[in-house]
Amino acid sequence: MNTPSLTADHKVVVVHRVGAVVVALVIATFGVLGFVGGLGFFDTDGTPVLGLSSNGLLSTISIVTALVLVAAALRGGRLSSTVMIVVGTLFLISAFANLAVMATPYNLLAFRLPNVFFSIGAGLVLLILGSYGRVSAKLPADNPYRTSGADDEARSADPEATLPSRPHTRAEMRADREMAEASRAAVSGTATPDQRRRLAEIDALRTHEDRRERWMATEQGHDRGSAMA
């Protein structure tokens, strides 16, 4: 199965890119205003900025995070989704970690309760947007994150679907028998050059039916070559 391409105009990719840029603009605005206010870099008391508390360190982290999100949005594809999921997770971790040190001298980011709520909200938004169209029990056929692995899992749920089909003709029976003999000979080190060559040709094929078909085709090619000689 061919994997749908992650084109720039695909709806899923557009959501990831736009979402990353919007969140980046909000975070960047907060960081820039903090720098304009001349905040102390490690001021644990913080200064109000857009209803939140901030210091120089938090403003720096905010701007760096915004740049990372914008860079991911410009790159697009899986990177934008992955970066949003990672950054969203870090926001949630930061919220609870800073909540634990909020009333202590280790409150290096000058967090207050509004900061905690904002971090949780921003983290959830990033996780939702980053996971959009990517994390689902069943992705649509045109989804760019749908891979052949999903079809393999579906087949593995049906034991009968994973079994190789039985040979229906004498030629198929002979091909199965020859493949088995060649495999045993290869393991024991007694395979002929022809057996090794034909095994190498079918090695990359995924299904037994494809290997059988290729084996029969190589046999026909070998027979034609022998006749011409």
XYZ file of C-alpha atoms in Angstrom:
229
model
C 0.000 0.000 0.000
C 1.327 3.443 -0.899
C 1.569 5.987 1.903
C -0.277 9.240 1.079
C 2.210 12.081 0.736
C 2.503 14.857 3.297
C 1.865 17.669 0.826
C 1.920 21.250 2.103
C -1.764 21.815 1.274
C -3.078 18.688 2.960
C -5.661 19.563 5.611
C -3.778 17.750 8.369
C -0.524 19.536 7.575
C -2.265 22.918 7.378
C -3.770 22.419 10.834
C -0.361 21.520 12.245
C 1.349 24.504 10.644
C -1.292 27.096 11.478
C -1.672 25.775 15.023
C 2.076 25.931 15.644
C 2.298 29.507 14.327
C -0.694 30.762 16.355
C 0.634 29.315 19.603
C 4.127 30.621 18.745
C 2.780 34.165 18.249
C 1.080 34.135 21.655
C 4.193 32.841 23.394
C 6.493 35.213 21.482
C 4.329 38.226 22.397
C 4.549 37.271 26.049
C 8.327 36.871 25.804
C 8.951 40.131 23.913
C 6.832 42.172 26.318
C 8.815 40.686 29.174
C 12.082 41.856 27.600
C 10.660 45.307 26.864
C 9.736 45.624 30.535
C 13.363 45.077 31.523
C 12.649 42.170 33.849
C 15.293 40.713 36.112
C 16.643 37.472 34.702
C 16.265 35.362 37.871
C 13.667 37.465 39.693
C 11.619 34.842 41.549
C 8.893 37.371 42.420
C 8.212 38.125 38.774
C 6.463 41.037 37.069
C 2.939 40.996 35.569
C 2.916 40.557 31.792
C -0.417 39.991 30.011
C -1.945 38.762 33.262
C 0.908 36.337 33.888
C 4.072 36.560 35.948
C 7.404 36.615 34.166
C 11.103 37.298 34.478
C 14.021 37.462 32.055
C 14.597 33.712 32.064
C 10.968 32.888 31.337
C 10.877 35.514 28.560
C 13.958 33.956 26.973
C 12.492 30.459 27.136
C 9.225 31.744 25.665
C 10.941 33.332 22.656
C 13.112 30.263 22.024
C 10.039 28.020 22.211
C 8.189 30.291 19.777
C 11.102 30.145 17.322
C 11.158 26.344 17.528
C 7.431 26.167 16.787
C 7.719 28.579 13.835
C 10.671 26.630 12.418
C 8.673 23.398 12.718
C 5.677 25.042 11.018
C 7.856 26.213 8.132
C 9.314 22.726 7.763
C 5.857 21.129 7.938
C 5.233 17.423 7.581
C 5.740 15.060 10.477
C 8.219 17.433 12.116
C 5.591 20.091 12.862
C 3.310 17.505 14.440
C 6.100 15.899 16.457
C 7.453 19.227 17.730
C 4.000 20.321 18.879
C 3.479 17.067 20.751
C 6.896 17.328 22.417
C 6.519 21.013 23.321
C 2.980 20.419 24.566
C 4.220 17.651 26.829
C 6.977 19.931 28.143
C 4.401 22.629 28.895
C 2.400 20.201 31.015
C 5.516 18.995 32.834
C 6.584 22.598 33.424
C 3.184 23.503 34.848
C 3.265 20.863 37.567
C 7.009 21.139 38.217
C 6.790 24.894 38.749
C 3.658 24.485 40.825
C 5.694 22.322 43.190
C 8.374 25.021 43.655
C 6.137 28.076 43.355
C 6.422 29.110 47.018
C 10.124 28.317 47.323
C 13.401 30.044 46.392
C 13.663 27.583 43.477
C 10.866 29.318 41.581
C 13.356 30.409 38.911
C 10.672 31.073 36.290
C 8.645 33.310 38.635
C 5.541 31.165 38.209
C 2.192 32.058 39.747
C -1.106 30.202 39.496
C -2.095 31.983 36.239
C 1.163 30.734 34.715
C 0.326 27.190 35.777
C -3.137 27.399 34.191
C -1.691 28.944 31.028
C 0.964 26.220 30.737
C -1.655 23.502 31.137
C -3.919 25.151 28.546
C -1.123 25.767 26.049
C 0.193 22.234 26.543
C -3.210 20.691 25.888
C -3.758 22.866 22.807
C -0.391 21.834 21.373
C -1.012 18.166 22.124
C -4.450 18.246 20.500
C -3.273 20.125 17.412
C -0.127 18.027 17.077
C -2.085 14.796 17.387
C -4.799 15.911 14.965
C -5.070 13.490 12.072
C -2.185 11.442 13.383
C -3.224 9.686 16.592
C -6.334 7.625 15.969
C -7.458 4.035 16.136
C -8.487 4.159 12.481
C -7.078 6.717 10.057
C -8.845 7.458 6.738
C -7.306 6.132 3.558
C -6.069 9.558 2.392
C -4.460 10.426 5.712
C -0.731 11.198 5.232
C 0.136 9.392 8.471
C -1.535 6.151 7.402
C 1.087 3.541 6.589
C 1.102 -0.033 5.452
C 1.712 -0.961 9.084
C -1.944 -0.296 9.786
C -2.927 -2.837 7.170
C -0.431 -5.318 8.611
C -2.043 -4.930 12.035
C -5.466 -5.479 10.530
C -4.279 -8.630 8.851
C -2.633 -9.862 12.031
C -5.992 -9.598 13.805
C -7.290 -12.286 11.447
C -5.149 -15.421 11.827
C -6.459 -16.891 8.569
C -5.431 -13.747 6.672
C -1.796 -14.195 7.682
C -1.551 -17.816 6.486
C -0.054 -18.379 3.038
C -2.549 -19.570 0.465
C -2.397 -23.236 -0.459
C -0.972 -24.108 -3.853
C -3.654 -24.732 -6.454
C -1.579 -26.181 -9.272
C 1.212 -28.704 -9.598
C 3.591 -25.908 -10.547
C 2.783 -24.055 -7.323
C 3.196 -27.224 -5.286
C 6.571 -27.839 -6.888
C 7.610 -24.217 -6.286
C 6.713 -24.488 -2.582
C 8.638 -27.729 -2.305
C 11.680 -26.290 -4.070
C 11.678 -23.157 -1.922
C 11.539 -25.270 1.227
C 14.373 -27.497 0.003
C 16.475 -24.484 -0.988
C 15.914 -22.851 2.412
C 16.982 -26.006 4.243
C 20.027 -26.311 2.008
C 20.973 -22.674 2.652
C 20.762 -23.216 6.411
C 22.909 -26.334 6.226
C 25.381 -24.681 3.841
C 24.777 -27.110 0.987
C 22.743 -24.827 -1.287
C 23.753 -24.733 -4.936
C 24.672 -21.404 -6.586
C 21.335 -21.459 -8.414
C 19.417 -22.006 -5.184
C 21.293 -19.172 -3.469
C 20.629 -16.856 -6.399
C 16.923 -17.593 -6.468
C 16.603 -17.286 -2.699
C 18.288 -13.871 -2.878
C 15.746 -12.758 -5.484
C 12.752 -13.605 -3.282
C 14.298 -12.516 0.026
C 12.908 -8.957 -0.097
C 9.346 -10.023 -0.901
C 6.905 -9.870 2.013
C 4.256 -12.488 1.292
C 4.567 -16.170 0.562
C 2.434 -15.750 -2.546
C 4.798 -13.116 -3.961
C 7.828 -15.283 -3.195
C 6.187 -18.280 -4.839
C 5.342 -16.241 -7.935
C 8.880 -14.865 -8.206
C 10.352 -18.320 -7.662
C 8.259 -19.712 -10.506
C 9.271 -16.780 -12.727
C 12.959 -17.346 -12.038
C 12.490 -21.019 -12.789
C 10.947 -20.153 -16.163
C 13.817 -17.771 -16.879
C 16.307 -20.475 -15.948
C 14.565 -22.981 -18.219
C 14.596 -20.518 -21.131
C 18.296 -19.845 -20.574
C 19.061 -23.569 -20.548
C 17.094 -24.117 -23.757
C 18.943 -21.313 -25.540
C 22.279 -22.773 -24.417
